[in-house]
PDB file of C-alpha atoms in Angstrom:
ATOM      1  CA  UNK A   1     -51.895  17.516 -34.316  1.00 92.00           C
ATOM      2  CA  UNK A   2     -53.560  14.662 -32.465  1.00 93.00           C
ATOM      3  CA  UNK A   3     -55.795  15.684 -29.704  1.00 95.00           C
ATOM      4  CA  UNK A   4     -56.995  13.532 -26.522  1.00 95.00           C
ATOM      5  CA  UNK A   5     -59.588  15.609 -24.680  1.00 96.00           C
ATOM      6  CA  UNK A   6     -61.017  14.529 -20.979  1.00 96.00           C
ATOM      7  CA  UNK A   7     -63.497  16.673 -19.024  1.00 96.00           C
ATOM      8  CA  UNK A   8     -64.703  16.577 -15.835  1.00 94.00           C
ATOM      9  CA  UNK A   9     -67.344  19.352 -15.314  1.00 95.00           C
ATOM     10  CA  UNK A  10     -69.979  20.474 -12.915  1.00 95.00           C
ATOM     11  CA  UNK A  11     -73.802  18.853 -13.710  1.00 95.00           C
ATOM     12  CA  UNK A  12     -75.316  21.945 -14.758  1.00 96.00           C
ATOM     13  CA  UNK A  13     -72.408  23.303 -17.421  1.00 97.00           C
ATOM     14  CA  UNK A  14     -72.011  19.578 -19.036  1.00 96.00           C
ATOM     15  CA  UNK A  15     -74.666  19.676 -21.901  1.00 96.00           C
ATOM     16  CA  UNK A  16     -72.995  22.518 -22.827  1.00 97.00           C
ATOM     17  CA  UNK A  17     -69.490  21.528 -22.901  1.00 97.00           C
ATOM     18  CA  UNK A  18     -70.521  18.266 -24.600  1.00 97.00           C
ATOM     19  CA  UNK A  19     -72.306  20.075 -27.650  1.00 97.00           C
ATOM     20  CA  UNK A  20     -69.032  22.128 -27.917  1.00 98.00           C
ATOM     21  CA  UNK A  21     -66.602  19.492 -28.205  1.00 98.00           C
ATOM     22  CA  UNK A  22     -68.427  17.244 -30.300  1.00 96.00           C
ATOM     23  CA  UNK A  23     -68.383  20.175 -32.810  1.00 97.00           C
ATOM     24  CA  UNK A  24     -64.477  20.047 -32.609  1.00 97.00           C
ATOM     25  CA  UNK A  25     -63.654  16.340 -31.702  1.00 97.00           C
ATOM     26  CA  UNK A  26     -64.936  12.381 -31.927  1.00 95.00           C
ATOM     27  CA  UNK A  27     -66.771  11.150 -28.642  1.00 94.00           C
ATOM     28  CA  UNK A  28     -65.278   7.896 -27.823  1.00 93.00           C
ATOM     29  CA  UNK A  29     -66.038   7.417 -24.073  1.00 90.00           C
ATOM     30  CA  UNK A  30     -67.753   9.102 -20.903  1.00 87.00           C
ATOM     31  CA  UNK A  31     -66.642  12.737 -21.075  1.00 92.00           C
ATOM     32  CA  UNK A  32     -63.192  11.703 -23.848  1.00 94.00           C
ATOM     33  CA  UNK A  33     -62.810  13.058 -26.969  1.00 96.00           C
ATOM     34  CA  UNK A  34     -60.387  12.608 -29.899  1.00 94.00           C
ATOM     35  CA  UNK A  35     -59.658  13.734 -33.348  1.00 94.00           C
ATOM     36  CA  UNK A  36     -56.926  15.765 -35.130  1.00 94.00           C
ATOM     37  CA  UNK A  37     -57.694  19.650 -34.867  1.00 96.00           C
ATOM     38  CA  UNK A  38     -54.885  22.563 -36.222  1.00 96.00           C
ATOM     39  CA  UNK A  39     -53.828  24.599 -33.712  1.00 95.00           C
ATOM     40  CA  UNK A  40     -56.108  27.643 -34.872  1.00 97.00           C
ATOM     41  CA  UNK A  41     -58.964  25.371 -34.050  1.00 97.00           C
ATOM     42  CA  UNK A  42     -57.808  23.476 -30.553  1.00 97.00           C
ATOM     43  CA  UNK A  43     -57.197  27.632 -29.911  1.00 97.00           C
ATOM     44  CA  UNK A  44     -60.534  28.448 -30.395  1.00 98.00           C
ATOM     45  CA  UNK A  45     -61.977  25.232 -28.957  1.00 98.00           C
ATOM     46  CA  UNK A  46     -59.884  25.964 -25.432  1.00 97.00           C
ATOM     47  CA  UNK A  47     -61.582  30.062 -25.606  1.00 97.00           C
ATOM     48  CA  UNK A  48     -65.033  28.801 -25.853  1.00 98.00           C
ATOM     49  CA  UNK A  49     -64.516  25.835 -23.335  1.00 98.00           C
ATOM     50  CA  UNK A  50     -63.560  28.216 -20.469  1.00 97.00           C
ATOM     51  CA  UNK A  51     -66.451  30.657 -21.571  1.00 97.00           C
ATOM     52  CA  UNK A  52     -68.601  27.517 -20.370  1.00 97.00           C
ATOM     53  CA  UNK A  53     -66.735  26.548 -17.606  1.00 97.00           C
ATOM     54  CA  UNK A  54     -66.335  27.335 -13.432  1.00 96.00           C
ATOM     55  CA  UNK A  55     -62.518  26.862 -13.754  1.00 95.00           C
ATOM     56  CA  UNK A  56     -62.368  26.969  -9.872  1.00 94.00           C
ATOM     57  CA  UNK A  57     -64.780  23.716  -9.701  1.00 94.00           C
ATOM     58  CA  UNK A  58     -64.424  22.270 -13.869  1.00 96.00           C
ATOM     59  CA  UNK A  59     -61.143  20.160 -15.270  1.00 95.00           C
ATOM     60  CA  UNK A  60     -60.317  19.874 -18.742  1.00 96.00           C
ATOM     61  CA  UNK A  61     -57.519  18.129 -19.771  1.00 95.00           C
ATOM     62  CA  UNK A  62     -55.839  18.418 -23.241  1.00 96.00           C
ATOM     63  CA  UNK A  63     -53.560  16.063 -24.397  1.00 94.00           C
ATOM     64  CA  UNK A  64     -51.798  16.982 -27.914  1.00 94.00           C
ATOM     65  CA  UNK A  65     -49.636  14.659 -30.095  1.00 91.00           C
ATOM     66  CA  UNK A  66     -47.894  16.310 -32.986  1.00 86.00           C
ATOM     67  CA  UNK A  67     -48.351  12.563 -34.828  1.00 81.00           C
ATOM     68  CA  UNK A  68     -51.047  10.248 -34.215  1.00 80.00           C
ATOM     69  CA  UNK A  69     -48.963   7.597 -35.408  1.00 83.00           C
ATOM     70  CA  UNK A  70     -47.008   8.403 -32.231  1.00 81.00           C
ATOM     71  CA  UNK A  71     -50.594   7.342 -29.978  1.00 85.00           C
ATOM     72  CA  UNK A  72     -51.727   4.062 -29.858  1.00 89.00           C
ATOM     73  CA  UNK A  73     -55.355   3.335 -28.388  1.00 90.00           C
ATOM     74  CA  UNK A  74     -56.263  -0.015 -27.212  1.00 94.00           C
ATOM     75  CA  UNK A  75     -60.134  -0.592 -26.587  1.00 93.00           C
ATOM     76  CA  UNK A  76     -61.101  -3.108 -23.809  1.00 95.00           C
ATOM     77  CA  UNK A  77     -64.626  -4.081 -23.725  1.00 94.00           C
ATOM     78  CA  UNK A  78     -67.531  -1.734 -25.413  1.00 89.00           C
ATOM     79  CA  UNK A  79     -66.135   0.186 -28.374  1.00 83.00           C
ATOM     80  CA  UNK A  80     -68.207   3.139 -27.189  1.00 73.00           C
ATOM     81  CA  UNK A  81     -67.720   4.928 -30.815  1.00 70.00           C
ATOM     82  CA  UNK A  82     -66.078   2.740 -33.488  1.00 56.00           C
ATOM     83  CA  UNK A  83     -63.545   5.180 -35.087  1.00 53.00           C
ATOM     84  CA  UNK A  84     -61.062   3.103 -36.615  1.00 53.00           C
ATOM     85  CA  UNK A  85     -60.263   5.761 -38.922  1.00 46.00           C
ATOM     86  CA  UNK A  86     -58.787   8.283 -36.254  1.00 53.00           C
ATOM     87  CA  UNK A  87     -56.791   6.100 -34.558  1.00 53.00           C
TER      88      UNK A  87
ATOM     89  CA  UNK B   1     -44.107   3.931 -22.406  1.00 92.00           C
ATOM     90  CA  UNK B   2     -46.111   6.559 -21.266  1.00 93.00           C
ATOM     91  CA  UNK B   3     -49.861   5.096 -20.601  1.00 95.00           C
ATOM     92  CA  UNK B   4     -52.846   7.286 -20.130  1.00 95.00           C
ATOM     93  CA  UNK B   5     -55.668   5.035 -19.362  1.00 96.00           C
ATOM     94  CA  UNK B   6     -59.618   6.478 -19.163  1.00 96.00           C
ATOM     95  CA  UNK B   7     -62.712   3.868 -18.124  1.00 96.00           C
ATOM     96  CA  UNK B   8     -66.424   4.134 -17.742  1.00 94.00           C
ATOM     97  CA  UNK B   9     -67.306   1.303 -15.616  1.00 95.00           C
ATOM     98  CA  UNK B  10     -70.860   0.179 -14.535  1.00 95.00           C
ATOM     99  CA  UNK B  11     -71.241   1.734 -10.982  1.00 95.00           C
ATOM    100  CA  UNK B  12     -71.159  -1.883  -9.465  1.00 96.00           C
ATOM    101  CA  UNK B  13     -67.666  -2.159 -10.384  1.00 97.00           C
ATOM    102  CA  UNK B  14     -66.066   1.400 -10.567  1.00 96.00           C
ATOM    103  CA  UNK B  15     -64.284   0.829  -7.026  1.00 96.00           C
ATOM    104  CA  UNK B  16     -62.767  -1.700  -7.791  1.00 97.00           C
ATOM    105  CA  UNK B  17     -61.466  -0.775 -11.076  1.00 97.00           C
ATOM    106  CA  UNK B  18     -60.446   2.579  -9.340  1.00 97.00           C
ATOM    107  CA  UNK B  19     -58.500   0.740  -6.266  1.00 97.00           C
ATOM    108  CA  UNK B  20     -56.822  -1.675  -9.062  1.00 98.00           C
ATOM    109  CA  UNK B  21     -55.727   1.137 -11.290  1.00 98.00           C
ATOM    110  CA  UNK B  22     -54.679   3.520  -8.725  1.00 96.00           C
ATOM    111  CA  UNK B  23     -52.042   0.464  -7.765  1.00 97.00           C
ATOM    112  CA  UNK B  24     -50.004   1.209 -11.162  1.00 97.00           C
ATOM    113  CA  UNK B  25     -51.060   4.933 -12.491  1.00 97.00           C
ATOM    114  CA  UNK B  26     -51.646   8.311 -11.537  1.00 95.00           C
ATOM    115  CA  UNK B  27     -55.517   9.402 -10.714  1.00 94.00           C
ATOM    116  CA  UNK B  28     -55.412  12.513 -12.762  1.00 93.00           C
ATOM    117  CA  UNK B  29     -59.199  13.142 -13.227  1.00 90.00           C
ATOM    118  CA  UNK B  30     -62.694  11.657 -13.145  1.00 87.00           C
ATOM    119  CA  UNK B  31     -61.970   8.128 -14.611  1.00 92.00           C
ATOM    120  CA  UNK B  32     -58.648   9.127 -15.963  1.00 94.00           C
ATOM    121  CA  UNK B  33     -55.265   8.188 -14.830  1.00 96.00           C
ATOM    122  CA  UNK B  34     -51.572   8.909 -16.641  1.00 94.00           C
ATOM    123  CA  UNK B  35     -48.166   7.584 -15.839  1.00 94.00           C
ATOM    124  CA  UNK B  36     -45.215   5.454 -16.730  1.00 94.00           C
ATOM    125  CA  UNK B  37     -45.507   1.214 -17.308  1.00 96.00           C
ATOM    126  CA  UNK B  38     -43.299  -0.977 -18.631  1.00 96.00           C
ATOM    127  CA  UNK B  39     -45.122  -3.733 -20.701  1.00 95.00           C
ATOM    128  CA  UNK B  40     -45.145  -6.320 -18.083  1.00 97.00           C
ATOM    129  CA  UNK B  41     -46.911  -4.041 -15.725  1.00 97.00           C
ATOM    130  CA  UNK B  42     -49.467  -2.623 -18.081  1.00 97.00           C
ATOM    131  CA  UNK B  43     -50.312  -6.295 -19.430  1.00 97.00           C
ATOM    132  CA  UNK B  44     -50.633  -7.493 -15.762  1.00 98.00           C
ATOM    133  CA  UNK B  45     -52.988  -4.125 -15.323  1.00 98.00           C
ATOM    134  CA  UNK B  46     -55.028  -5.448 -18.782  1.00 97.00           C
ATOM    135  CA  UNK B  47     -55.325  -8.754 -17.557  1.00 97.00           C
ATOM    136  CA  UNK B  48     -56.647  -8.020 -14.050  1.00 98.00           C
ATOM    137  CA  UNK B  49     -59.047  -5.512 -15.124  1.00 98.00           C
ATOM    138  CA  UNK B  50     -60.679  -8.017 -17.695  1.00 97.00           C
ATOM    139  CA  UNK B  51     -61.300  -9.977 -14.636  1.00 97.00           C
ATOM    140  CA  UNK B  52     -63.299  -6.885 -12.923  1.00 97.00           C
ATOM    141  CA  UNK B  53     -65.232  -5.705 -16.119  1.00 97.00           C
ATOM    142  CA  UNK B  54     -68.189  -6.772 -17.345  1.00 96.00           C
ATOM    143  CA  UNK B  55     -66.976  -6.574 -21.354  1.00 94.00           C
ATOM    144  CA  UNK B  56     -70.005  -5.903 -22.362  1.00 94.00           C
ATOM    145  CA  UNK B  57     -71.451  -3.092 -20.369  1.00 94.00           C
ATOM    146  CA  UNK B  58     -67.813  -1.379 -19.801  1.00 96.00           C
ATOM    147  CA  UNK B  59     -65.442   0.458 -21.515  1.00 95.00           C
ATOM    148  CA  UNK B  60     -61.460   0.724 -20.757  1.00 96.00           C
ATOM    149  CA  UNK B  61     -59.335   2.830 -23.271  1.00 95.00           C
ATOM    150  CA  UNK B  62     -55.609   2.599 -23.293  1.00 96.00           C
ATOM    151  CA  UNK B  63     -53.326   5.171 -25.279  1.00 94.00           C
ATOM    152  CA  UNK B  64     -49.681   4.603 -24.686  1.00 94.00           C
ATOM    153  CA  UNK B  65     -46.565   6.887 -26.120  1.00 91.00           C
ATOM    154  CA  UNK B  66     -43.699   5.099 -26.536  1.00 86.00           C
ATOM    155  CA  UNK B  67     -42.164   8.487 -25.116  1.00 81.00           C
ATOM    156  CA  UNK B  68     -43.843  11.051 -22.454  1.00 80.00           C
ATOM    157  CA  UNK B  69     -42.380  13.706 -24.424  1.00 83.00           C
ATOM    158  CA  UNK B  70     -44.408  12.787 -27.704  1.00 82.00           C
ATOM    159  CA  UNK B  71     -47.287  13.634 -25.438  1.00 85.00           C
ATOM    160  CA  UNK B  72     -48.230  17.107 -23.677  1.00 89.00           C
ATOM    161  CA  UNK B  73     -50.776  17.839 -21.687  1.00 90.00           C
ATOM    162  CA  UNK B  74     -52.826  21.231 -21.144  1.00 94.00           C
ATOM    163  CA  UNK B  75     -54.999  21.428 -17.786  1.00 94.00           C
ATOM    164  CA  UNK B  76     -57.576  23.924 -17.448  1.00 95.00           C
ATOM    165  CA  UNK B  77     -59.672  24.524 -14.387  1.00 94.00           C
ATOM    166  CA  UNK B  78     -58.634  22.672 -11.482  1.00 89.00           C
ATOM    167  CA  UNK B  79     -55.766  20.693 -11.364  1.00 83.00           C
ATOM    168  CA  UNK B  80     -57.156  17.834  -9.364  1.00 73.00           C
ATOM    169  CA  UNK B  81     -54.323  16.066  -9.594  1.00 70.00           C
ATOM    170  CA  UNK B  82     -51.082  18.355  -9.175  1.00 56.00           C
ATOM    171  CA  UNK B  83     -48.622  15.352 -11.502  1.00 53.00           C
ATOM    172  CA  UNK B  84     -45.927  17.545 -12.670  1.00 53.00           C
ATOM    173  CA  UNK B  85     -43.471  14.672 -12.330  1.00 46.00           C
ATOM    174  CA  UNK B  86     -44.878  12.789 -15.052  1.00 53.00           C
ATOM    175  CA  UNK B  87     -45.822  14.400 -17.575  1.00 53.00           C
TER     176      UNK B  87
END
């Protein structure tokens, strides 16, 4: 499944959460990920996301597609991280 | 369709961007916004935010879903912006 992935997390946890999601998902844009993950691995990526997180002050939001073909992405202005190939 | 729109404006800018986009979509999160456009409206958004950007310091990505129900989304944390309506 296709996977959309937009944090918004406290200063002092977002290093963290950054490394973590980069090992799952494509950085496109200020705190947005993107990539296609099985659901064993967006499982494991949401257990070790709220490990990191204050979930009374962090937001993470998850946005799943069972088709990518179903997403379209337009890019306006700086193509932060060129990845034709997901999207 | 079902737009989900995410930016990362130069700081100069952000407000306005934020005050133009809040006039069509949803504020969801930091950045991100999320809600139903017909193609008129989401060209007329395009058009007016080229005229706010600078293209080549700024970033604006678009995903639209020809359906809202080809696209769910998870929040975790805080729900900054309770949008059960939409999606």
């Amino acid at each position: 499944m296709y996977v959309l992935l937009i944090y918004d997390i406290g200063v002092k946890r977002v290093s963290r959460m950054l490394k973590l999601c980069r090992g799952y998902l494509n950085w496109v844009q200020n705190s947005s990920f993107e990539g296609e993950l099985s659901e064993v691995k967006l499982k494991e990526l949401k257990s070790k996301a709220k490990k990191i997180m204050n979930e009374d002050e962090d937001s993470l939001l998850i946005y799943t597609s069972r088709d990518s073909r179903w997403l379209n992405r337009e890019t306006i202005g700086v193509e932060k991280m060129p990845i034709d190939e997901f999207l």
